[in-house]
């Protein structure tokens, strides 16, 4: 494995920063202390910063030996926010904030990008500009979208942007990347079926929304099984049905909510259209009325082929060809997708291992994302930092775009 020596030398100090951030998790758009820590580090290392994009975003600006004159620029993005959940771990760096936890490893993503930043602050061995993007609110807030809205790509013009997530379960020292869709679109629906309440013993005097809801749930799955190509992946999950308060009362209305996941916008368009038809016509068939709401949260995360291949070659140069795996698409979603809609780039996985890295006092559960016993693996700091440095250096020397 070819990790950069000076990043290895700095890794313990960076791990201490990571553990400090882990102990002080902050939620979407509230990452004030976290942003202060990042800003203080970058400033200490002489890297100019811009703050405030997407509320709490921080962008570090690293010009190469040409002062950025060549105009080539690449963005490296880390997310910085935590989750609203209680940590089970009791080790020294466990969360000090009740009900908040870095259970997705964004503390580690921040640390790996800081490791690269520290290297770049002393080695401007490239031409062009590296933008270090510390992004808030990945966990549902769409912080990437907000940074873009606030002018990320206008204020910091770049030709490509790259992201990375730690991936538990894969052995440390491996990476994964693929071209095309790697994470799903995430969407929510809410359907209100309005019938007419009645005595439970005299249903003929009302319009019962319960059988309407039952029909609808079944029919939605025929969109998956009959309307989309079998080879295409898509999910409709009705996850909440709320109605009724008494055993002898036909309720007046029923509310259903759930999630839809797809890997293409085309399939999403079809599913939304068909769900609306099924909902409205099923209600009409039972003389009920229908309110249908569909909200698109994150689009699918789609790696552009040239940048995915570029990232793969960089990884192979560090860990060897056999340690770079194909990235199996996952039904989770990621707001880096908004950046990939605007710029070519690739979102890759770095293996977080099986959980044996965790200190004594971990919660005893699996070291999986969004689990209360999770912890980021600090062994990744030199490897992830090296990947960022090599990616940026090699890309600026030989850009894909
Ligand atoms: Zn997450
Ligand atoms: Zn995450």
Coordinates of C-alpha atoms and ligand atoms in Angstrom, one line a residue, residues 83 103-104 106 138-139 165 369-370, ligand 1:
X83 CA -27.6 12.1 13.2
X103 CA -23.2 7.3 13.3
X104 CA -22.5 7.7 9.6
X106 CA -19.0 12.1 8.6
X138 CA -26.2 15.5 4.3
X139 CA -28.6 13.5 6.6
X165 CA -18.1 7.5 2.1
X369 CA -23.9 2.9 9.4
X370 CA -26.7 4.6 11.5
Ligands
LIG1 ZN1 -26.0 8.5 6.9

